[in-house]
CSV table of C-alpha atoms and ligand atoms in Angstrom, one decimal:
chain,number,residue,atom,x,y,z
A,29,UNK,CA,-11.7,25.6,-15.3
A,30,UNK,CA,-13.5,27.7,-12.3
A,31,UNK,CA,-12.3,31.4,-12.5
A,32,UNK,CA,-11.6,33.3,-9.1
A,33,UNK,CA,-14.3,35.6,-8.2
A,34,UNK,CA,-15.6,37.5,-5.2
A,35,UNK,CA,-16.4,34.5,-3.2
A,36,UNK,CA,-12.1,33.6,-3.2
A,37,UNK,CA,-11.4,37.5,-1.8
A,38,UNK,CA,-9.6,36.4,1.1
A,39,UNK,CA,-10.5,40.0,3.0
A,40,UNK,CA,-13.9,38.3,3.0
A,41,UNK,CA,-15.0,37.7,7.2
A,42,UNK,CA,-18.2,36.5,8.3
A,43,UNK,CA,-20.4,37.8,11.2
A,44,UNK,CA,-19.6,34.6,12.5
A,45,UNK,CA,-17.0,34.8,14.6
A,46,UNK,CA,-15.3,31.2,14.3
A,47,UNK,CA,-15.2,31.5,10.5
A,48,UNK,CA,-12.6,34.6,11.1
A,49,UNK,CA,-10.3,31.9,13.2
A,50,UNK,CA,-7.1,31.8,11.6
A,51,UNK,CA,-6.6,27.9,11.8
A,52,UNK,CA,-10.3,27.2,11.1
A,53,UNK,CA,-10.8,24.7,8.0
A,54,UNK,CA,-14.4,26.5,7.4
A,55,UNK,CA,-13.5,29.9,6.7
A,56,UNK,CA,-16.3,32.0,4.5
A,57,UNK,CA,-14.0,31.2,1.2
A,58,UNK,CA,-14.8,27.5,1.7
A,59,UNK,CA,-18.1,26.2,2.5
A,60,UNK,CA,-18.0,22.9,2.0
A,61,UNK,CA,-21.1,20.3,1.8
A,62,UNK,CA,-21.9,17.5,3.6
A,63,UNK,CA,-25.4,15.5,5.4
A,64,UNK,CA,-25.8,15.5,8.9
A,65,UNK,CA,-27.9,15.3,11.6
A,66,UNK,CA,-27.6,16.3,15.6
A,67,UNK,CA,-25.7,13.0,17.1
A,68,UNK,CA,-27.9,10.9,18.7
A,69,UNK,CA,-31.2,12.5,18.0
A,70,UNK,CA,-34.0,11.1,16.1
A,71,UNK,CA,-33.5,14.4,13.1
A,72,UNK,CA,-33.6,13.6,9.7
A,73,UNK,CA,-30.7,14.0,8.2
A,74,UNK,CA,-30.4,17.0,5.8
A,75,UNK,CA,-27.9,19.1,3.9
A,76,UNK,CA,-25.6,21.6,5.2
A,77,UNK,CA,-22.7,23.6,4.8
A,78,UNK,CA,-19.4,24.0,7.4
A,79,UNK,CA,-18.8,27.4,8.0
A,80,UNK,CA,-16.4,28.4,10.9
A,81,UNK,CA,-17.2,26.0,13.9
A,82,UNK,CA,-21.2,25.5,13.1
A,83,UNK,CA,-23.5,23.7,10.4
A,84,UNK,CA,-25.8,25.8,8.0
A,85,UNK,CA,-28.7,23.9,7.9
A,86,UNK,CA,-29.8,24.3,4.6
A,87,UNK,CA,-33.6,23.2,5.4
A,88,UNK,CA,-33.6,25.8,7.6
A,89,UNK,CA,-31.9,28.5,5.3
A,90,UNK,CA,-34.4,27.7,2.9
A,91,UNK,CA,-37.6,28.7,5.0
A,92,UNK,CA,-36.1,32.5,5.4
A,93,UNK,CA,-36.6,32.8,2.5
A,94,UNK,CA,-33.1,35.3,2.0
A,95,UNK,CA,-32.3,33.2,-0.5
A,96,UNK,CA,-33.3,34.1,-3.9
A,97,UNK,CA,-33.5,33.5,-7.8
A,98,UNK,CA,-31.3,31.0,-9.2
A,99,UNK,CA,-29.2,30.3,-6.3
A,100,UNK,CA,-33.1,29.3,-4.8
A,101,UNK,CA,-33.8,26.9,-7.5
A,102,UNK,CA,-30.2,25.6,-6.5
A,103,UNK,CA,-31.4,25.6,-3.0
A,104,UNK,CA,-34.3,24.0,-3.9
A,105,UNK,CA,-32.2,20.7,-4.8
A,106,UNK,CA,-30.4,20.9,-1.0
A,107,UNK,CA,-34.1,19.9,0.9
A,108,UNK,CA,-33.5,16.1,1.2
A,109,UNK,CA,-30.9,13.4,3.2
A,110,UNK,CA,-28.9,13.4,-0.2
A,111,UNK,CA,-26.6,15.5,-2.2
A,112,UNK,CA,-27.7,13.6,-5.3
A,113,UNK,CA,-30.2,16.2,-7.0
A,114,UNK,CA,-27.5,19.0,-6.2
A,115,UNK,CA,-24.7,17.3,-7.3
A,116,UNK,CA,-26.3,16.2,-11.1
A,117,UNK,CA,-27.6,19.8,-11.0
A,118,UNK,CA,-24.2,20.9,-12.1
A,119,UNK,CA,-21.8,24.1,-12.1
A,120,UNK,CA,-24.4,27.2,-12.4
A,121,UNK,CA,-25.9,25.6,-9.7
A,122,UNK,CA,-23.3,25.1,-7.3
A,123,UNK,CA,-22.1,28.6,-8.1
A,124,UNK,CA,-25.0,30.7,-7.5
A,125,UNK,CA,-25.6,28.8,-4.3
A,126,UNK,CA,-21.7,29.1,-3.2
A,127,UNK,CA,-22.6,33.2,-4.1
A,128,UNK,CA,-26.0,33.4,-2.1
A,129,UNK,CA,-24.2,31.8,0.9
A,130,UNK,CA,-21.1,33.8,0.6
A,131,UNK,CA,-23.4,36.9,0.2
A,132,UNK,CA,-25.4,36.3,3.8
A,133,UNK,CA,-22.7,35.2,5.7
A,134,UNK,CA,-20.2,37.9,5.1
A,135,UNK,CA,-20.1,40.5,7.8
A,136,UNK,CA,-22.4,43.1,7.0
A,137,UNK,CA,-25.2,41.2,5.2
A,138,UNK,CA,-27.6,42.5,7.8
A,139,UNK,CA,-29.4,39.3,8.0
A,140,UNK,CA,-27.6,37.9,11.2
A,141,UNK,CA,-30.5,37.7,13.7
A,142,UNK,CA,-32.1,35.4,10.8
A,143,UNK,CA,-29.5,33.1,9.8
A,144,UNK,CA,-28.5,32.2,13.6
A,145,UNK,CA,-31.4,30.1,13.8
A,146,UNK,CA,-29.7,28.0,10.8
A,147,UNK,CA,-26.7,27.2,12.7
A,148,UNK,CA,-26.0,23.8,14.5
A,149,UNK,CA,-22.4,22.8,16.0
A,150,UNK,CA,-20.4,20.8,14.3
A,151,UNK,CA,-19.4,19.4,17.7
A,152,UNK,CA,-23.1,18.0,18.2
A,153,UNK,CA,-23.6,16.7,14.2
A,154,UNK,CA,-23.2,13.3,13.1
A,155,UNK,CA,-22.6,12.8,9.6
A,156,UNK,CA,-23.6,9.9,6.9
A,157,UNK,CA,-22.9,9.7,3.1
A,158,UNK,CA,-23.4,12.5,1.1
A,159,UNK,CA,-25.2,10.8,-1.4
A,160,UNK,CA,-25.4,7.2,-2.8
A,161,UNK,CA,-22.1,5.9,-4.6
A,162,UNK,CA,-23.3,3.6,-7.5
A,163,UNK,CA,-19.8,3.1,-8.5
A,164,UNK,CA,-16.7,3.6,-6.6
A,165,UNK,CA,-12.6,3.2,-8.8
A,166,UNK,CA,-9.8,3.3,-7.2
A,167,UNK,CA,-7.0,4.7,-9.2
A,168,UNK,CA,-3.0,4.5,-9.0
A,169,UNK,CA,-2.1,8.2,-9.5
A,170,UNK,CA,0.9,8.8,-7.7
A,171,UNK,CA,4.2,7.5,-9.3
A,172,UNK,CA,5.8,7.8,-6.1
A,173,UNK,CA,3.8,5.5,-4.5
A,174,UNK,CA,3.5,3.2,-7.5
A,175,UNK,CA,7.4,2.9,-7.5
A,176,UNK,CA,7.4,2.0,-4.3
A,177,UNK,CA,4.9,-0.7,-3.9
A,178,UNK,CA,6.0,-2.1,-7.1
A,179,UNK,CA,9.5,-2.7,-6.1
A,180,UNK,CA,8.0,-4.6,-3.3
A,181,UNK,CA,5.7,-7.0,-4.9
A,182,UNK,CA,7.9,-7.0,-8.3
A,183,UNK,CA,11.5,-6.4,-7.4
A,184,UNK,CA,12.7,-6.5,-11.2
A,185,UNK,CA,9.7,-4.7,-12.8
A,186,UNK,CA,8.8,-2.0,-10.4
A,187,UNK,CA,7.1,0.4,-12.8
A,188,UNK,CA,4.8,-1.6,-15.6
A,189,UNK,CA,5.0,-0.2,-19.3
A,190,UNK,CA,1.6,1.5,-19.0
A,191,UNK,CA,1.9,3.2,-15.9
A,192,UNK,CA,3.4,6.7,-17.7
A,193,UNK,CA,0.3,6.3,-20.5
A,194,UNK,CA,-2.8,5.7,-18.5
A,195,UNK,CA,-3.8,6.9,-15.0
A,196,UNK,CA,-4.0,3.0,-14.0
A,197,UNK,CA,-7.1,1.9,-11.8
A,198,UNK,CA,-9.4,-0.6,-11.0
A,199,UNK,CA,-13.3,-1.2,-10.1
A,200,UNK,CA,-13.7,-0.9,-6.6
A,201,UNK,CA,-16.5,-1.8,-4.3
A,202,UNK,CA,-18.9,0.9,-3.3
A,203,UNK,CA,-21.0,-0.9,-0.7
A,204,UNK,CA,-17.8,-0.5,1.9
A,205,UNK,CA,-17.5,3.1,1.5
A,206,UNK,CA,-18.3,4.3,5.5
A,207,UNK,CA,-18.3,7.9,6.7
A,208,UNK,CA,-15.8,9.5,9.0
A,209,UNK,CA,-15.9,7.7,12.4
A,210,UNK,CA,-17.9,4.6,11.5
A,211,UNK,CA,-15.3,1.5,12.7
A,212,UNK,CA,-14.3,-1.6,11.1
A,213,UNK,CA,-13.4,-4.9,12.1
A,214,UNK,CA,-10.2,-6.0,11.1
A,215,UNK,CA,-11.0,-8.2,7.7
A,216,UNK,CA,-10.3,-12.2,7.5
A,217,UNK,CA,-9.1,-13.8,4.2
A,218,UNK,CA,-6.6,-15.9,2.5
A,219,UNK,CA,-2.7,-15.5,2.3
A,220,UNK,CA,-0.1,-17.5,1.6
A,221,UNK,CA,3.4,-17.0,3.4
A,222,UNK,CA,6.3,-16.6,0.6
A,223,UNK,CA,7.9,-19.9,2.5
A,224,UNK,CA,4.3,-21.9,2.6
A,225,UNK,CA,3.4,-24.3,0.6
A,226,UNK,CA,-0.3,-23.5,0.8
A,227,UNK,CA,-2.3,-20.8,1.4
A,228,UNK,CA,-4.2,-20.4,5.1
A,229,UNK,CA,-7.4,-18.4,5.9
A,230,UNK,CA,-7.1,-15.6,8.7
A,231,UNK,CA,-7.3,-12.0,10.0
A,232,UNK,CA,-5.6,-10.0,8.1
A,233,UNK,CA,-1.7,-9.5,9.7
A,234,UNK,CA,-0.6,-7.0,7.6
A,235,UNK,CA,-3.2,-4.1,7.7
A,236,UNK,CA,-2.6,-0.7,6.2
A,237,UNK,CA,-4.5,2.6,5.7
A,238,UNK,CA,-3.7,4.9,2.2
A,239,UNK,CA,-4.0,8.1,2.4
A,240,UNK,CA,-6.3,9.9,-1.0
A,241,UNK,CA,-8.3,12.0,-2.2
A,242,UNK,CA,-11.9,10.9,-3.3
A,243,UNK,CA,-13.4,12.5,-6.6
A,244,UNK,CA,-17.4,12.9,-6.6
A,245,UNK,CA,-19.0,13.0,-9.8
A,246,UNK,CA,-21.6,15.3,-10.6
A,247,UNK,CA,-23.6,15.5,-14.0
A,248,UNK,CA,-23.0,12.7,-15.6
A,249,UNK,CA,-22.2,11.5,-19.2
A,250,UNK,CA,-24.2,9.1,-21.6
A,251,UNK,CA,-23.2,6.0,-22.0
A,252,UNK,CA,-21.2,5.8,-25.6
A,253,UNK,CA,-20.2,9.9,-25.3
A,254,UNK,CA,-17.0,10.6,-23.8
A,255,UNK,CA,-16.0,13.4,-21.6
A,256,UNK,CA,-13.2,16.2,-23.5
A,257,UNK,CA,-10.3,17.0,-21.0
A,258,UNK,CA,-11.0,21.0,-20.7
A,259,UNK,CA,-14.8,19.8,-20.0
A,260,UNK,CA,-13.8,17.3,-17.2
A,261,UNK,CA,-14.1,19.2,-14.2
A,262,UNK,CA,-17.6,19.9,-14.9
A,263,UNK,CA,-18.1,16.2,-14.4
A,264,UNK,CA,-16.5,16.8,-10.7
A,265,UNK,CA,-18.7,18.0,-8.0
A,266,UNK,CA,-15.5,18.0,-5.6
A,267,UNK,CA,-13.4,16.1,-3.3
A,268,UNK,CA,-13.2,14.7,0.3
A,269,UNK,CA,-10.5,12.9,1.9
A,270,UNK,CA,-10.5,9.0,1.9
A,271,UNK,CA,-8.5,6.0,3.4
A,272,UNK,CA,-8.5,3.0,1.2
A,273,UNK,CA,-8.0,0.6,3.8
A,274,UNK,CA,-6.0,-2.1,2.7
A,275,UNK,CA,-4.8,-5.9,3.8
A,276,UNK,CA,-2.0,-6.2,2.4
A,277,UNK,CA,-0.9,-9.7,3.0
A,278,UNK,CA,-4.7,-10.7,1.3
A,279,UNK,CA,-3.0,-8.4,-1.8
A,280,UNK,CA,-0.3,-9.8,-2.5
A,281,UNK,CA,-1.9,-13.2,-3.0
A,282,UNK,CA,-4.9,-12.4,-4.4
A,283,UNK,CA,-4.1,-9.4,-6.8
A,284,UNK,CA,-2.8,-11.1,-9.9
A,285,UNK,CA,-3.6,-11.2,-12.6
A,286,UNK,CA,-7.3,-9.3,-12.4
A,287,UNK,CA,-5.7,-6.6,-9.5
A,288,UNK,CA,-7.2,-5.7,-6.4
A,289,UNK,CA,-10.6,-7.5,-4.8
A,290,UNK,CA,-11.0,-8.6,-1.2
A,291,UNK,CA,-7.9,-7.1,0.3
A,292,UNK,CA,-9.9,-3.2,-0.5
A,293,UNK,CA,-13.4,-4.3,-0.1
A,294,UNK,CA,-13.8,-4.4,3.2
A,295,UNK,CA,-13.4,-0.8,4.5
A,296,UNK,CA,-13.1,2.3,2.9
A,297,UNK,CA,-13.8,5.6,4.9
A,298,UNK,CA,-14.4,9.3,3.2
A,299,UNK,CA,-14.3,12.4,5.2
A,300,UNK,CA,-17.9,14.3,5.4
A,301,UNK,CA,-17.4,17.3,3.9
A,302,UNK,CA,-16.7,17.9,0.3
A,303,UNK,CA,-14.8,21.0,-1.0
A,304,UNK,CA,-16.3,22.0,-4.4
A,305,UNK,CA,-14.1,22.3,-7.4
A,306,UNK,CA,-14.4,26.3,-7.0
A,307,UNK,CA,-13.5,26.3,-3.5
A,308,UNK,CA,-10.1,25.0,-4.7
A,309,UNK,CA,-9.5,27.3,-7.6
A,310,UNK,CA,-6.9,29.7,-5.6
A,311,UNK,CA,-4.9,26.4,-4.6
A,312,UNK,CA,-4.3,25.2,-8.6
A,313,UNK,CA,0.0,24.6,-9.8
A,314,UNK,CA,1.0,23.5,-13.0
A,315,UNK,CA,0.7,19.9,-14.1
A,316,UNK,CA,4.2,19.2,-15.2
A,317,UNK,CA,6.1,15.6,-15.9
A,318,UNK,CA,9.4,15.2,-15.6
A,319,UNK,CA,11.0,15.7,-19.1
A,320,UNK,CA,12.1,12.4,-20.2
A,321,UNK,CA,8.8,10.9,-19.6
A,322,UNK,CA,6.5,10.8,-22.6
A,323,UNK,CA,3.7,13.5,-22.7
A,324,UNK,CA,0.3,12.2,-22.3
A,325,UNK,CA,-1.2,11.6,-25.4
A,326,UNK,CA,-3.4,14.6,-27.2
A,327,UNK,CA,-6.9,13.0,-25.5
A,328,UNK,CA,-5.4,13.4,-21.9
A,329,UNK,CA,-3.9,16.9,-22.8
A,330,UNK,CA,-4.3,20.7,-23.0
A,331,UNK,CA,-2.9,23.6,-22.5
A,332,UNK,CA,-5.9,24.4,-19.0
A,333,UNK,CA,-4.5,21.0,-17.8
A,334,UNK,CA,-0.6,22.0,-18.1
A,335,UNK,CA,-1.4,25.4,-17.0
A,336,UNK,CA,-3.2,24.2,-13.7
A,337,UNK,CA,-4.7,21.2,-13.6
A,338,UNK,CA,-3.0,20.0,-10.3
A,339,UNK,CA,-4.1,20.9,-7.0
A,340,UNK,CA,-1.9,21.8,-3.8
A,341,UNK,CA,-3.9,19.9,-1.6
A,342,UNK,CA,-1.7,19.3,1.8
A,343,UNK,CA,-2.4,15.5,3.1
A,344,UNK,CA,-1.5,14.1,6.7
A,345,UNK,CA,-2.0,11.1,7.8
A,346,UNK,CA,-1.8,10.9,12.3
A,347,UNK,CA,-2.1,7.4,14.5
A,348,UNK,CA,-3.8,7.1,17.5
A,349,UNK,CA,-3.2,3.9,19.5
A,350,UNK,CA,-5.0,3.0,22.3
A,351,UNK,CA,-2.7,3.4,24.4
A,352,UNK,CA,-2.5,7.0,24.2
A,353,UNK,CA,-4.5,9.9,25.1
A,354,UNK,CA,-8.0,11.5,24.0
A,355,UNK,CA,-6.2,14.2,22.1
A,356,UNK,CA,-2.5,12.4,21.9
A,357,UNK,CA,-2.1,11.7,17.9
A,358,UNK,CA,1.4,11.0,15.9
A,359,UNK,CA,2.0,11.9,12.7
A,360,UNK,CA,3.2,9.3,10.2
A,361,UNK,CA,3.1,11.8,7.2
A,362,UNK,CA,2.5,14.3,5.2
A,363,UNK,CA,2.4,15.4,1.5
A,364,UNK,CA,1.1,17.3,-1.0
A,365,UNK,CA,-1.3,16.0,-3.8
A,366,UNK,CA,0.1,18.3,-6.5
A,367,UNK,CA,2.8,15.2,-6.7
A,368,UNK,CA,-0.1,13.1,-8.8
A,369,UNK,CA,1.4,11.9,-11.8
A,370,UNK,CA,-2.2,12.3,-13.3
A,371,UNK,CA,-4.8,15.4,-12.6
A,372,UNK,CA,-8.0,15.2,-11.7
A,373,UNK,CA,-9.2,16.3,-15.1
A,374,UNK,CA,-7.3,13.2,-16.4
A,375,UNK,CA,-8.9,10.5,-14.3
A,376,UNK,CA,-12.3,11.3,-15.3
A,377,UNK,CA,-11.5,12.1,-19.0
A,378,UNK,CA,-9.3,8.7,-19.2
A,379,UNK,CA,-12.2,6.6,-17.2
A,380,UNK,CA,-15.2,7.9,-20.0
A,381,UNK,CA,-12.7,7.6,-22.6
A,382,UNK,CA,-14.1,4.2,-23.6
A,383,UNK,CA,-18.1,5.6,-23.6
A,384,UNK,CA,-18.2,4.6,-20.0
A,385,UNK,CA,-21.2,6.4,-18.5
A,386,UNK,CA,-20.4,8.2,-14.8
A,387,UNK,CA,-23.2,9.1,-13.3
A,388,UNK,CA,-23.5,11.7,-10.1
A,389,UNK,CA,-22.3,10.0,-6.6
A,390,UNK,CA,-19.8,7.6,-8.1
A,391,UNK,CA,-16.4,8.0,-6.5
A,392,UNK,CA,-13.2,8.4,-7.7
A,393,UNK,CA,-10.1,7.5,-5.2
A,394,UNK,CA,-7.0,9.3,-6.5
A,395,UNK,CA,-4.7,6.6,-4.9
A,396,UNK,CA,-1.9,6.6,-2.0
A,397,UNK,CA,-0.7,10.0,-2.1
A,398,UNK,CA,3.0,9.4,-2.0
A,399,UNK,CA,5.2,12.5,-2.4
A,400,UNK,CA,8.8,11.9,-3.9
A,401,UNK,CA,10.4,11.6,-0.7
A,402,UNK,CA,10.5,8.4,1.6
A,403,UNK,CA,8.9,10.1,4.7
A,404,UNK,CA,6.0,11.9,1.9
A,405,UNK,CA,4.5,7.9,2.0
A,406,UNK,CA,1.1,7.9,2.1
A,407,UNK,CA,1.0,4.0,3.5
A,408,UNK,CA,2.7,2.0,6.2
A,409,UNK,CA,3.9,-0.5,3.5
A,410,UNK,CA,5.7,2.2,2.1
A,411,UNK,CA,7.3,3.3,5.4
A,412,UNK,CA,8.6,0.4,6.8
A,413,UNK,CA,9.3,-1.1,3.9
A,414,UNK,CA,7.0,-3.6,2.9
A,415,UNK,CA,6.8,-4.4,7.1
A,416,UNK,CA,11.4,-5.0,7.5
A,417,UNK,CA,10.9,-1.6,9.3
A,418,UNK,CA,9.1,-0.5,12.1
A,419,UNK,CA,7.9,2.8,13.2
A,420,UNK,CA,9.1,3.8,16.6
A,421,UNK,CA,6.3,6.2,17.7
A,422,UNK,CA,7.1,9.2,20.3
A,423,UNK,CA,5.4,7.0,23.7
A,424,UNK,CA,7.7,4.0,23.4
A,425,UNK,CA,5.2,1.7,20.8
A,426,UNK,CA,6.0,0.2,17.4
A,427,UNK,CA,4.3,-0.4,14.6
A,428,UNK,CA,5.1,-2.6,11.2
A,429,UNK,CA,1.2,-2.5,10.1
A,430,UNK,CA,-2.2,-1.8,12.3
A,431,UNK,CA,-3.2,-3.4,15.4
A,432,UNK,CA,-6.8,-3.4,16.7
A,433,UNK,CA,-7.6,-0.2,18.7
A,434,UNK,CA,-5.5,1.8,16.2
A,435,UNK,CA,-7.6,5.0,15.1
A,436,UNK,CA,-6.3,6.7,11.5
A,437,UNK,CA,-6.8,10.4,11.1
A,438,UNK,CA,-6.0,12.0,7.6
A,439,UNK,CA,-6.7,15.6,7.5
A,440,UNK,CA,-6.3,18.3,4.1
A,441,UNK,CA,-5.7,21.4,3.9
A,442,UNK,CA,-4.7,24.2,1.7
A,443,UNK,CA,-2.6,27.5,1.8
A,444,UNK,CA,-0.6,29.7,-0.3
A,445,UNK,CA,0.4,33.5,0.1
A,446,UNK,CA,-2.4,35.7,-0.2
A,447,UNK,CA,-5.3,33.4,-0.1
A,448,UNK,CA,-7.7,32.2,2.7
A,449,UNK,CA,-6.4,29.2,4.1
A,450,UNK,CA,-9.2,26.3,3.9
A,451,UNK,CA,-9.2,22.9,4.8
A,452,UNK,CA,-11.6,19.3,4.4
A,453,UNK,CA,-11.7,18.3,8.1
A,454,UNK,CA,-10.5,15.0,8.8
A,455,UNK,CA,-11.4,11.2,8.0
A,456,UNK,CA,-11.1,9.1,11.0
A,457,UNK,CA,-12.1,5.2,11.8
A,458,UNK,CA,-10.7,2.6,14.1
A,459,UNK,CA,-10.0,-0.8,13.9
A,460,UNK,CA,-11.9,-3.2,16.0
A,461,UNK,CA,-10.4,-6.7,16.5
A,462,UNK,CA,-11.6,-9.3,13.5
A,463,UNK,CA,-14.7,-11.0,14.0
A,464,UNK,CA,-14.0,-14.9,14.0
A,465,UNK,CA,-16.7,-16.7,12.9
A,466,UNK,CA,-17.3,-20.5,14.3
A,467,UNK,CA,-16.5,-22.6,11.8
A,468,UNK,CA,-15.1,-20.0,8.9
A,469,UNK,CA,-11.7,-19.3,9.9
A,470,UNK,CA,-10.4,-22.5,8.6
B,528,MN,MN1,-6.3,2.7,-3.0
């Protein structure tokens, strides 16, 4: 697992002045990747990296030619509208880029008057997928959440047998997966009422957001090889913030016995940048399990996973309604991603464990992030209860699930004593009112 280096010192500043800000997400120790354009314009997209308040362009980086030797061959890989060749290109790579980056942009590098020209506000970028997802799987990893929902939909058999051996997941749908800020309509499908005798068809009633972390793959594995646990994170180019928007009343009909299908495919929305794996090396606990639970068995175990395979990754999930203000959001909750009952490291290790072949751009979802308290949930089923509940937000509304107009926000960060605070941005979307179709809502 990634080392701290010079790149983590958290006396680092940049000549940039917003990079320096105390509550910026994009300090220098960050630099995050994402593709983006100017809103609006008729730019290509291109690659770039969030530093402070501003964009570097890394098209434009490359033609100053300041960056040099391998962390050029690495920049090299950065020149199109996709992360792809950067992200199979692997950890040397992404290091000596990371370096060359952290190098010119530090205070001091005497290169200022250069590099300005590479800048472009954040506030004026749009964004689109950072590469193309082949494959997207959602997994199940937090037990807290898992609990939860399964006491709803199985009141006598909560937890399955498996859950506590296997990080638990399923094949999602990739073709769904939307950047930050592109809106959805609310999805239409099948439910049956507990007191109906047959099913109807319908906009969803019960829609829900869950708040995750999304895992990119980088170099991939062959198909038949499998990946060792202490080689995992190799395998992960880093991660972004998603919402796994979910209908649940579609869910519970549909998701036995093959699991999850149309009640997830409709909608699921990452945030644009992505925080490498080295980024988050001052922010790593220690994987621990509570000690009557059995230990994972030797293929999803070492002593680099026990000693810091989990992440302290802060996760907040705010409502807007439309009824409230441009800047008005309420928090519904917050947790803390070192709570997953599974690592990282695990997920990818477990999912080639069969000679399943990742390849670079397939997402991972991590799963609701539920810490172990009741207001830690990272779901509205969770909150009020499988919908008995509702939320009393702070300008007089209610809410059991989502109506239309409803905008989510998740947002990450980290911070620990003596380390640079960094952060993912957010993930935001908003749910516009189901399309009904003549003739298919029957
Ligand atoms: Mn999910």
């Amino acid at each position: 697992m990634m080392e701290l280096n010079n790149t983590h010192n958290p006396d680092l500043k940049s000549w940039l002045s917003s990079a320096n800000d105390k509550s910026t997400d994009f300090p220098i120790q960050n630099l995050p990747f994402a593709v983006f354009r100017e809103a609006d314009s008729a730019e290509y997209f291109r690659c770039g990296v969030a530093l402070g308040d501003q964009i570097i362009d890394l098209q434009k980086l490359k033609v100053t030619n300041l960056v040099t030797r391998k962390a050029a061959d690495a920049l090299s890989l950065c020149q199109s509208d996709s992360l792809h060749p950067f992200m199979a290109a692997g950890q040397n790579n992404w290091s000596a880029l990371r370096q060359a980056l952290s190098e010119l942009f530090t205070k001091g590098s005497g290169h200022e008057k250069l590099l300005e020209n590479c800048l472009s506000p954040q506030s004026k970028a749009e964004f689109k997928l950072p590469c193309s997802i082949g494959d997207y799987t959602d997994f199940y990893s937090s037990i807290h959440h898992a609990t939860a929902v399964g006491s709803l939909f199985r009141p006598d058999n909560p937890l399955l047998p498996n859950y506590k051996w296997l990080p638990i997941g399923y094949h999602g749908r990739a073709s769904s997966i939307a950047i930050s800020g592109t809106d959805f309509h609310r999805p239409t499908g099948q439910t049956k009422k507990p007191d109906a005798e047959v099913p109807s068809f319908g906009p969803c009633q019960r829609l829900d957001y869950e708040l995750e972390m999304g895992i990119f793959i980088g170099p991939e594995n062959n198909a038949g090889s499998t990946i060792a646990i202490d080689s995992s994170e190799q395998h992960i180019f880093g991660l972004c913030l998603l919402n796994d928007w979910s209908a649940r009343d579609m869910q519970a009909w549909e998701y036995q016995p093959l699991g999850p299908f149309l009640a997830k495919s409709f909608a699921s929305t990452i945030s644009p940048w992505i925080v490498t794996m080295e980024a988050l090396a001052p922010f790593r606990t220690r994987y621990t399990r509570p000690t009557d639970d059995p230990s994972p068995l030797p293929y999803l175990s070492s002593d680099k996973n026990s000693a810091q395979g989990s992440l302290d990754i802060q996760l907040a999930v705010a409502l807007q309604t439309s009824q409230m203000k441009d800047s008005e959001t309420e928090q519904l909750s917050q947790s803390s991603f070192r709570h997953s009952y599974w690592t990282a490291a695990q997920m990818v290790t477990h999912h080639a464990s069969n000679g399943c072949n990742l390849q670079t751009g397939d997402l991972l979802g991590t799963g609701t992030q539920s810490g172990p308290e009741f207001e830690e949930a990272g779901s509205l089923l969770e909150l009020t209860k499988g919908g008995k509940q509702s939320i009393n937000l702070g300008n007089g509304e209610e809410r059991r699930f989502l109506n239309d107009g409803d905008t989510i926000i998740m947002r990450g960060w980290c911070e620990t004593a003596g380390r640079a605070r960094i952060g993912f941005g957010e993930v935001r979307a908003t749910v516009l009112p189901a399309q009904i179709i003549s003739g298919a809502a029957q």
